Amino acid sequence: MNTSALSSQDKILPFEKLLHHNHERLVYHHDAETGLKVIVAIHNTTLGPALGGARMWNYASEAEALNDVLRLSRGMTYKSSLAGLDLGGGKAVLMGDPQKLKNEAYLRKYGQFIESLQGLYITAPDVNTNISDMVHIAKETKYVVGLPATHDGSDDPSVLTAYGTYMSIKALAKHLTGNDSLAGKKIGIQGIGKVGRALVGFLAKEESEMYVTDIVLDRTSAIAKLPKVHIITDADAFYDLDMDIYVPCALGLTINDDTIARLKCHGIAGAANNQLADEQKHGAMLVKKGILYAPDFLVSAGGVINVHTEYYGGYNKALAYQQVEHIYATCLEILRIATATNRPSQEVAMQLAEERILAIKNARLG
Ligand code: NAD
């Protein structure tokens, strides 16, 4: 959503890009009465219905919204495939100011639109939409997950997302040092929101040295008294820190020309979506600089893993934790291949995700 960091790929005309990344479907819906303006992008449904969150954002332009939904929906295909889920990739962007537009009528209209897609796309919470909003949406459609526990839903996914991030950081440490203990490791966490805060809890148990930053100072001051937590008040100076692992848990596009030149870490593993401003260019730059990168769509898969059992037969917390733990082994395998072949780990992860999709497709045809 920070357009100044858009990559050359993001500047390709929208419909060229749709073809370029093999999206299956793009749907726009407008309701004048409620002010609803939504784009749903369905990237790939080979493995199952396209599941992805509904992001509400006051985009500067429709082109910006379109870029966001195309890239995020594609990321969901890779995320679910690598996590071994029977789900395809999709995403919705709701264009407009949540403070002004979001109310019950707006959300129910959105639910009616989702119902009209007849299960091709399943919606869920994302930036500026939450589990309570899903309750309104569920009054109009069965194709919604991420409901509160009071409604037999999976509740807030952030803890599971943080747990998957923690698993990825441990895998990164194991690959880098041969030992996955994070005791005394300098971990830089950018963004102490829902995921970042839960992650601090996991890392505190390991006695890691945590360097934390957030543009909202209340978020960091709330954890200032925890042992081994060091607050970095200048959010930009954070990139110049001497740290072992950088953990992006704020917004996307933070790995770019400027930050790669400044980062001194050995590895990166964070939950933010679309961290590489330009997938190809910045993936290669990280390899050249010797910074090991755990692909964002693998690291943050805890959220989708958490909601998916809700769709397939009812929420199962124990199964969700078990599946999130598997991120550790997948991450190690991707890092192993990437190091052995001197390729960007993002590229390796995409290849593995695509291979699974193709194998399932061929098995069905066979
Ligand atoms: P959140 O909105 O609760 O927290 C994000 C935090 O980042 C906020 O506290 C915000 O103030 C801070 N921030 C924004 N810009 C910053 C900057 N430049 N420097 C430092 N801090 C900054 O979001 P969240 O739910 O914790 O999610 C974090 C990231 O992980 C997002 O990119 C989200 O899309 C992604 N993600 C989250 C989940 C989930 O389950 N919550 C699942 C998958 C992916």
Short mmCIF file of C-alpha atoms and ligand atoms in Angstrom, two decimals:
data_model
loop_
_atom_site.label_atom_id
_atom_site.label_comp_id
_atom_site.label_asym_id
_atom_site.label_seq_id
_atom_site.Cartn_x
_atom_site.Cartn_y
_atom_site.Cartn_z
CA MET A 1 0.00 0.00 0.00
CA ASN A 2 3.08 2.20 0.08
CA THR A 3 3.03 3.04 -3.64
CA SER A 4 6.42 4.76 -3.63
CA ALA A 5 7.99 1.32 -3.18
CA LEU A 6 5.98 -0.37 -5.98
CA SER A 7 8.17 -2.61 -8.08
CA SER A 8 8.52 -2.51 -11.85
CA GLN A 9 6.27 -5.61 -11.92
CA ASP A 10 3.57 -3.70 -10.05
CA LYS A 11 3.54 -1.05 -12.76
CA ILE A 12 2.48 -3.51 -15.50
CA LEU A 13 -1.08 -2.80 -16.76
CA PRO A 14 -3.65 -4.66 -14.62
CA PHE A 15 -5.03 -7.03 -17.26
CA GLU A 16 -1.55 -7.88 -18.53
CA LYS A 17 -0.69 -8.76 -14.98
CA LEU A 18 -3.80 -10.93 -14.63
CA LEU A 19 -2.55 -13.03 -17.53
CA HIS A 20 1.06 -12.81 -16.42
CA HIS A 21 0.36 -14.52 -13.08
CA ASN A 22 -2.37 -16.83 -14.41
CA HIS A 23 -5.24 -15.54 -12.33
CA GLU A 24 -8.47 -17.39 -12.98
CA ARG A 25 -10.98 -14.67 -12.27
CA LEU A 26 -11.34 -11.05 -11.26
CA VAL A 27 -14.72 -9.74 -10.05
CA TYR A 28 -15.73 -6.16 -9.25
CA HIS A 29 -18.88 -5.31 -7.34
CA HIS A 30 -20.38 -1.96 -6.43
CA ASP A 31 -23.37 -1.09 -4.27
CA ALA A 32 -24.28 2.60 -4.34
CA GLU A 33 -26.54 2.45 -1.28
CA THR A 34 -23.91 1.24 1.19
CA GLY A 35 -20.84 2.56 -0.65
CA LEU A 36 -19.49 -0.98 -1.06
CA LYS A 37 -16.78 -1.19 -3.73
CA VAL A 38 -14.99 -4.51 -3.78
CA ILE A 39 -12.63 -6.46 -6.00
CA VAL A 40 -12.24 -10.21 -5.55
CA ALA A 41 -9.29 -11.88 -7.26
CA ILE A 42 -9.29 -15.65 -7.60
CA HIS A 43 -5.83 -16.83 -8.46
CA ASN A 44 -6.00 -20.62 -8.52
CA THR A 45 -8.63 -23.14 -7.40
CA THR A 46 -6.89 -26.42 -8.32
CA LEU A 47 -6.48 -27.46 -4.68
CA GLY A 48 -9.87 -26.19 -3.49
CA PRO A 49 -11.94 -23.01 -3.14
CA ALA A 50 -9.95 -19.78 -3.08
CA LEU A 51 -9.64 -18.62 0.52
CA GLY A 52 -8.19 -15.29 1.60
CA GLY A 53 -8.95 -12.32 3.80
CA ALA A 54 -11.03 -9.24 3.00
CA ARG A 55 -8.72 -6.24 3.29
CA MET A 56 -10.38 -2.84 3.76
CA TRP A 57 -8.20 0.12 2.83
CA ASN A 58 -8.67 3.66 1.60
CA TYR A 59 -6.58 3.13 -1.56
CA ALA A 60 -5.28 6.19 -3.39
CA SER A 61 -6.50 4.72 -6.69
CA GLU A 62 -8.31 1.70 -8.12
CA ALA A 63 -5.06 0.67 -9.84
CA GLU A 64 -3.39 0.47 -6.44
CA ALA A 65 -6.25 -1.66 -5.07
CA LEU A 66 -6.03 -3.93 -8.10
CA ASN A 67 -2.29 -4.39 -7.71
CA ASP A 68 -2.79 -5.28 -4.06
CA VAL A 69 -5.54 -7.83 -4.66
CA LEU A 70 -3.69 -9.52 -7.53
CA ARG A 71 -0.48 -9.92 -5.59
CA LEU A 72 -2.15 -10.94 -2.33
CA SER A 73 -4.42 -13.54 -3.98
CA ARG A 74 -1.43 -15.13 -5.71
CA GLY A 75 0.40 -15.21 -2.38
CA MET A 76 -2.57 -17.09 -0.89
CA THR A 77 -2.25 -19.82 -3.56
CA TYR A 78 1.39 -20.38 -2.56
CA LYS A 79 0.62 -20.09 1.14
CA SER A 80 -2.11 -22.76 1.16
CA SER A 81 -0.26 -25.07 -1.20
CA LEU A 82 2.95 -25.04 0.87
CA ALA A 83 0.96 -25.51 4.07
CA GLY A 84 -0.52 -28.68 2.53
CA LEU A 85 -4.10 -27.35 2.64
CA ASP A 86 -6.91 -28.22 0.23
CA LEU A 87 -7.45 -24.59 -0.63
CA GLY A 88 -6.81 -22.27 -3.53
CA GLY A 89 -5.72 -18.63 -3.42
CA GLY A 90 -7.98 -15.60 -3.43
CA LYS A 91 -8.36 -12.23 -1.79
CA ALA A 92 -10.88 -9.39 -1.55
CA VAL A 93 -10.15 -5.70 -1.26
CA LEU A 94 -12.85 -3.38 0.03
CA MET A 95 -12.06 0.11 -1.21
CA GLY A 96 -12.84 2.97 1.17
CA ASP A 97 -12.43 4.37 4.65
CA PRO A 98 -13.42 1.76 7.25
CA GLN A 99 -14.31 4.50 9.78
CA LYS A 100 -16.85 6.02 7.40
CA LEU A 101 -18.23 3.01 5.55
CA LYS A 102 -18.06 -0.14 7.63
CA ASN A 103 -21.37 -0.98 9.30
CA GLU A 104 -23.80 -3.91 9.43
CA ALA A 105 -25.60 -3.05 6.16
CA TYR A 106 -22.26 -2.64 4.31
CA LEU A 107 -20.94 -5.97 5.62
CA ARG A 108 -24.19 -7.81 4.82
CA LYS A 109 -24.16 -6.45 1.26
CA TYR A 110 -20.61 -7.74 1.00
CA GLY A 111 -21.85 -11.12 2.31
CA GLN A 112 -24.56 -11.21 -0.38
CA PHE A 113 -21.95 -10.59 -3.04
CA ILE A 114 -19.72 -13.39 -1.65
CA GLU A 115 -22.74 -15.74 -1.66
CA SER A 116 -23.31 -14.90 -5.36
CA LEU A 117 -19.86 -16.37 -6.14
CA GLN A 118 -21.26 -19.75 -4.99
CA GLY A 119 -18.23 -20.90 -3.04
CA LEU A 120 -15.49 -20.09 -5.52
CA TYR A 121 -14.11 -17.67 -2.93
CA ILE A 122 -14.26 -17.93 0.88
CA THR A 123 -13.76 -14.71 2.79
CA ALA A 124 -12.01 -14.13 6.14
CA PRO A 125 -10.68 -11.27 8.32
CA ASP A 126 -7.69 -9.18 7.21
CA VAL A 127 -6.43 -5.62 7.66
CA ASN A 128 -9.36 -3.50 8.96
CA THR A 129 -11.84 -6.39 9.03
CA ASN A 130 -12.19 -8.51 12.16
CA ILE A 131 -13.92 -11.56 13.59
CA SER A 132 -16.99 -9.52 14.64
CA ASP A 133 -17.40 -8.28 11.05
CA MET A 134 -17.47 -11.92 9.92
CA VAL A 135 -20.56 -12.46 12.09
CA HIS A 136 -22.50 -9.91 10.00
CA ILE A 137 -21.15 -11.36 6.75
CA ALA A 138 -22.17 -14.87 7.88
CA LYS A 139 -25.82 -13.74 8.07
CA GLU A 140 -25.76 -13.60 4.25
CA THR A 141 -23.30 -16.30 3.20
CA LYS A 142 -21.90 -19.62 4.32
CA TYR A 143 -18.63 -18.89 2.51
CA VAL A 144 -16.97 -17.10 5.42
CA VAL A 145 -14.47 -18.24 8.08
CA GLY A 146 -12.64 -16.56 10.95
CA LEU A 147 -15.72 -16.24 13.18
CA PRO A 148 -15.47 -15.73 16.95
CA ALA A 149 -15.27 -18.74 19.29
CA THR A 150 -18.74 -17.77 20.55
CA HIS A 151 -20.00 -18.62 17.03
CA ASP A 152 -18.05 -21.91 16.86
CA GLY A 153 -15.33 -20.16 14.87
CA SER A 154 -11.53 -20.23 15.07
CA ASP A 155 -11.37 -16.75 16.68
CA ASP A 156 -8.41 -14.38 16.23
CA PRO A 157 -5.73 -16.15 14.13
CA SER A 158 -2.87 -13.91 15.30
CA VAL A 159 -1.49 -16.27 17.95
CA LEU A 160 -1.27 -19.13 15.42
CA THR A 161 0.35 -16.75 12.91
CA ALA A 162 2.86 -15.74 15.60
CA TYR A 163 3.48 -19.41 16.40
CA GLY A 164 4.24 -20.14 12.71
CA THR A 165 6.58 -17.12 12.67
CA TYR A 166 8.31 -18.48 15.77
CA MET A 167 8.69 -21.91 14.08
CA SER A 168 10.24 -20.19 11.03
CA ILE A 169 12.69 -18.17 13.14
CA LYS A 170 13.78 -21.40 14.85
CA ALA A 171 14.23 -23.13 11.49
CA LEU A 172 16.29 -20.18 10.27
CA ALA A 173 18.50 -20.37 13.38
CA LYS A 174 18.90 -24.13 12.92
CA HIS A 175 19.98 -23.68 9.30
CA LEU A 176 22.36 -20.85 10.14
CA THR A 177 23.98 -22.28 13.29
CA GLY A 178 23.04 -25.97 13.48
CA ASN A 179 21.06 -25.26 16.66
CA ASP A 180 17.53 -23.91 16.90
CA SER A 181 17.83 -22.41 20.36
CA LEU A 182 17.09 -18.69 20.27
CA ALA A 183 18.60 -17.99 23.70
CA GLY A 184 20.59 -14.77 23.56
CA LYS A 185 19.90 -14.31 19.82
CA LYS A 186 19.26 -10.70 18.82
CA ILE A 187 15.81 -10.65 17.22
CA GLY A 188 14.51 -7.40 15.71
CA ILE A 189 10.70 -7.28 15.64
CA GLN A 190 9.15 -4.56 13.50
CA GLY A 191 5.48 -4.02 14.42
CA ILE A 192 4.08 -4.89 17.85
CA GLY A 193 0.51 -5.42 16.70
CA LYS A 194 -1.50 -8.60 17.18
CA VAL A 195 1.16 -10.92 15.69
CA GLY A 196 4.24 -9.07 16.99
CA ARG A 197 2.87 -8.97 20.54
CA ALA A 198 2.11 -12.71 20.59
CA LEU A 199 5.55 -13.43 19.12
CA VAL A 200 7.22 -11.52 21.97
CA GLY A 201 5.55 -14.05 24.31
CA PHE A 202 7.07 -17.05 22.49
CA LEU A 203 10.53 -15.46 22.25
CA ALA A 204 10.50 -14.39 25.93
CA LYS A 205 10.34 -18.07 26.91
CA GLU A 206 13.51 -18.67 24.87
CA GLU A 207 15.28 -15.72 26.53
CA SER A 208 16.02 -14.03 23.22
CA GLU A 209 17.24 -10.43 23.18
CA MET A 210 14.28 -8.63 21.55
CA TYR A 211 14.72 -5.29 19.79
CA VAL A 212 11.21 -3.98 19.10
CA THR A 213 9.81 -1.02 17.21
CA ASP A 214 6.36 0.32 16.31
CA ILE A 215 5.18 3.65 14.92
CA VAL A 216 2.50 3.60 17.65
CA LEU A 217 4.59 4.15 20.79
CA ASP A 218 1.90 2.77 23.17
CA ARG A 219 2.40 -0.67 21.61
CA THR A 220 6.09 -0.84 22.54
CA SER A 221 5.77 0.92 25.90
CA ALA A 222 3.20 -1.72 26.93
CA ILE A 223 5.96 -4.37 26.80
CA ALA A 224 8.90 -2.19 27.89
CA LYS A 225 9.13 -3.80 31.32
CA LEU A 226 9.44 -7.36 30.04
CA PRO A 227 12.93 -8.86 30.47
CA LYS A 228 15.25 -8.68 27.46
CA VAL A 229 12.99 -6.27 25.56
CA HIS A 230 14.78 -3.24 24.10
CA ILE A 231 12.64 -0.48 22.59
CA ILE A 232 13.81 1.24 19.41
CA THR A 233 11.82 4.48 19.22
CA ASP A 234 13.10 5.56 15.80
CA ALA A 235 11.27 3.17 13.45
CA ASP A 236 13.55 4.02 10.52
CA ALA A 237 16.84 3.64 12.45
CA PHE A 238 15.66 0.09 13.21
CA TYR A 239 17.05 -1.05 9.82
CA ASP A 240 20.58 -0.07 10.87
CA LEU A 241 20.58 -2.21 14.02
CA ASP A 242 23.03 -4.96 14.66
CA MET A 243 20.67 -7.97 14.89
CA ASP A 244 20.78 -11.69 14.09
CA ILE A 245 17.28 -12.02 12.65
CA TYR A 246 14.96 -9.34 11.28
CA VAL A 247 11.26 -10.08 11.81
CA PRO A 248 8.93 -7.88 9.70
CA CYS A 249 5.48 -7.89 11.37
CA ALA A 250 4.16 -4.51 10.21
CA LEU A 251 3.34 -3.79 6.55
CA GLY A 252 4.75 -5.19 3.29
CA LEU A 253 7.48 -3.94 0.89
CA THR A 254 10.01 -3.35 3.69
CA ILE A 255 12.73 -5.32 1.88
CA ASN A 256 13.86 -3.01 -0.88
CA ASP A 257 16.95 -1.31 -2.37
CA ASP A 258 17.33 1.04 0.59
CA THR A 259 16.80 -1.44 3.42
CA ILE A 260 18.87 -4.30 1.94
CA ALA A 261 21.84 -1.95 1.78
CA ARG A 262 21.38 -1.13 5.47
CA LEU A 263 20.41 -4.49 7.02
CA LYS A 264 23.17 -6.25 8.98
CA CYS A 265 21.19 -9.36 9.96
CA HIS A 266 21.95 -12.97 8.96
CA GLY A 267 18.32 -13.92 8.31
CA ILE A 268 14.78 -12.61 7.84
CA ALA A 269 11.56 -14.33 8.94
CA GLY A 270 8.39 -12.32 9.54
CA ALA A 271 4.61 -12.48 9.16
CA ALA A 272 4.03 -9.37 7.03
CA ASN A 273 2.64 -10.15 3.57
CA ASN A 274 4.59 -9.18 0.43
CA GLN A 275 7.83 -8.23 2.15
CA LEU A 276 9.99 -8.15 -0.99
CA ALA A 277 9.25 -4.93 -2.89
CA ASP A 278 10.31 -6.71 -6.09
CA GLU A 279 10.27 -10.49 -5.69
CA GLN A 280 12.91 -11.30 -8.28
CA LYS A 281 15.27 -8.39 -7.81
CA HIS A 282 15.25 -8.26 -4.02
CA GLY A 283 15.25 -12.04 -3.60
CA ALA A 284 18.47 -12.13 -5.64
CA MET A 285 19.95 -9.17 -3.74
CA LEU A 286 19.45 -10.99 -0.42
CA VAL A 287 21.27 -14.06 -1.77
CA LYS A 288 24.15 -11.85 -2.92
CA LYS A 289 24.39 -10.17 0.46
CA GLY A 290 24.28 -13.53 2.27
CA ILE A 291 21.02 -12.84 4.12
CA LEU A 292 18.87 -15.96 4.40
CA TYR A 293 15.19 -15.28 3.77
CA ALA A 294 12.28 -17.39 5.05
CA PRO A 295 9.53 -16.79 2.44
CA ASP A 296 6.73 -14.61 3.85
CA PHE A 297 3.91 -16.79 2.51
CA LEU A 298 5.32 -19.77 4.40
CA VAL A 299 6.10 -17.89 7.63
CA SER A 300 2.61 -16.37 7.93
CA ALA A 301 0.61 -19.50 7.02
CA GLY A 302 -0.57 -19.95 10.64
CA GLY A 303 -3.56 -17.68 9.99
CA VAL A 304 -4.96 -19.64 7.06
CA ILE A 305 -4.14 -22.96 8.73
CA ASN A 306 -6.15 -21.77 11.74
CA VAL A 307 -9.28 -20.89 9.74
CA HIS A 308 -9.27 -23.71 7.24
CA THR A 309 -10.56 -26.41 9.63
CA GLU A 310 -13.56 -24.13 10.25
CA TYR A 311 -14.57 -24.65 6.64
CA TYR A 312 -13.76 -28.35 6.54
CA GLY A 313 -15.95 -29.86 9.26
CA GLY A 314 -15.50 -27.45 12.19
CA TYR A 315 -12.68 -25.75 14.05
CA ASN A 316 -10.00 -28.07 15.43
CA LYS A 317 -7.42 -26.19 17.50
CA ALA A 318 -5.15 -29.18 18.19
CA LEU A 319 -4.94 -29.99 14.46
CA ALA A 320 -4.24 -26.33 13.65
CA TYR A 321 -1.27 -26.23 16.08
CA GLN A 322 0.06 -29.51 14.69
CA GLN A 323 -0.11 -28.19 11.12
CA VAL A 324 1.54 -24.90 12.08
CA GLU A 325 4.40 -26.81 13.70
CA HIS A 326 5.06 -28.40 10.31
CA ILE A 327 6.15 -24.95 9.02
CA TYR A 328 9.48 -25.65 10.80
CA ALA A 329 10.28 -28.69 8.61
CA THR A 330 9.05 -27.02 5.40
CA CYS A 331 11.15 -23.94 6.13
CA LEU A 332 14.28 -26.03 6.78
CA GLU A 333 13.76 -27.92 3.51
CA ILE A 334 13.34 -24.72 1.49
CA LEU A 335 16.44 -23.15 3.06
CA ARG A 336 18.41 -26.34 2.42
CA ILE A 337 17.51 -26.39 -1.29
CA ALA A 338 18.04 -22.63 -1.65
CA THR A 339 21.52 -22.80 -0.09
CA ALA A 340 22.53 -25.93 -2.03
CA THR A 341 21.49 -24.40 -5.35
CA ASN A 342 22.40 -20.77 -4.50
CA ARG A 343 18.88 -19.65 -5.44
CA PRO A 344 16.50 -17.22 -3.71
CA SER A 345 14.41 -19.11 -1.16
CA GLN A 346 11.23 -17.37 -2.38
CA GLU A 347 11.79 -18.89 -5.82
CA VAL A 348 12.38 -22.35 -4.33
CA ALA A 349 9.23 -22.07 -2.20
CA MET A 350 7.12 -21.04 -5.20
CA GLN A 351 8.45 -23.98 -7.18
CA LEU A 352 7.53 -26.45 -4.41
CA ALA A 353 4.05 -24.90 -4.11
CA GLU A 354 3.53 -25.09 -7.89
CA GLU A 355 4.78 -28.68 -8.01
CA ARG A 356 2.16 -29.73 -5.44
CA ILE A 357 -0.61 -27.98 -7.41
CA LEU A 358 0.50 -29.67 -10.63
CA ALA A 359 0.78 -33.10 -9.01
CA ILE A 360 -2.78 -32.85 -7.63
CA LYS A 361 -4.06 -31.65 -11.00
CA ASN A 362 -2.38 -34.55 -12.79
CA ALA A 363 -3.61 -37.06 -10.20
CA ARG A 364 -7.18 -35.89 -10.82
CA LEU A 365 -6.76 -36.08 -14.60
CA GLY A 366 -5.20 -39.53 -14.26
P1 NAD B 1 -1.57 -5.18 13.25
O1 NAD B 1 -2.21 -4.12 12.45
O2 NAD B 1 -2.22 -5.65 14.51
O3 NAD B 1 -0.06 -4.76 13.65
C1 NAD B 1 0.81 -4.12 12.78
C2 NAD B 1 1.66 -3.19 13.62
O4 NAD B 1 2.66 -2.63 12.79
C3 NAD B 1 0.87 -2.02 14.21
O5 NAD B 1 1.09 -1.95 15.61
C4 NAD B 1 1.44 -0.80 13.49
O6 NAD B 1 1.44 0.36 14.28
C5 NAD B 1 2.84 -1.27 13.17
N1 NAD B 1 3.52 -0.56 12.08
C6 NAD B 1 3.01 -0.12 10.90
N2 NAD B 1 3.96 0.46 10.16
C7 NAD B 1 5.11 0.36 10.88
C8 NAD B 1 6.46 0.76 10.64
N3 NAD B 1 6.81 1.38 9.53
N4 NAD B 1 7.38 0.50 11.60
C9 NAD B 1 7.03 -0.14 12.74
N5 NAD B 1 5.78 -0.54 13.01
C10 NAD B 1 4.84 -0.28 12.10
O7 NAD B 1 -1.33 -6.40 12.25
P2 NAD B 1 -1.06 -7.93 12.62
O8 NAD B 1 -2.35 -8.66 12.62
O9 NAD B 1 -0.16 -7.98 13.80
O10 NAD B 1 -0.27 -8.42 11.31
C11 NAD B 1 1.07 -8.04 11.07
C12 NAD B 1 1.43 -8.37 9.63
O11 NAD B 1 1.27 -9.77 9.42
C13 NAD B 1 0.53 -7.69 8.59
O12 NAD B 1 1.33 -7.40 7.46
C14 NAD B 1 -0.49 -8.76 8.23
O13 NAD B 1 -1.00 -8.59 6.91
C15 NAD B 1 0.36 -10.02 8.34
N6 NAD B 1 -0.42 -11.22 8.65
C16 NAD B 1 -1.17 -11.25 9.79
C17 NAD B 1 -1.92 -12.39 10.08
C18 NAD B 1 -2.72 -12.48 11.35
O14 NAD B 1 -3.13 -13.58 11.71
N7 NAD B 1 -2.95 -11.39 12.07
C19 NAD B 1 -1.89 -13.48 9.20
C20 NAD B 1 -1.09 -13.43 8.05
C21 NAD B 1 -0.35 -12.28 7.79
#
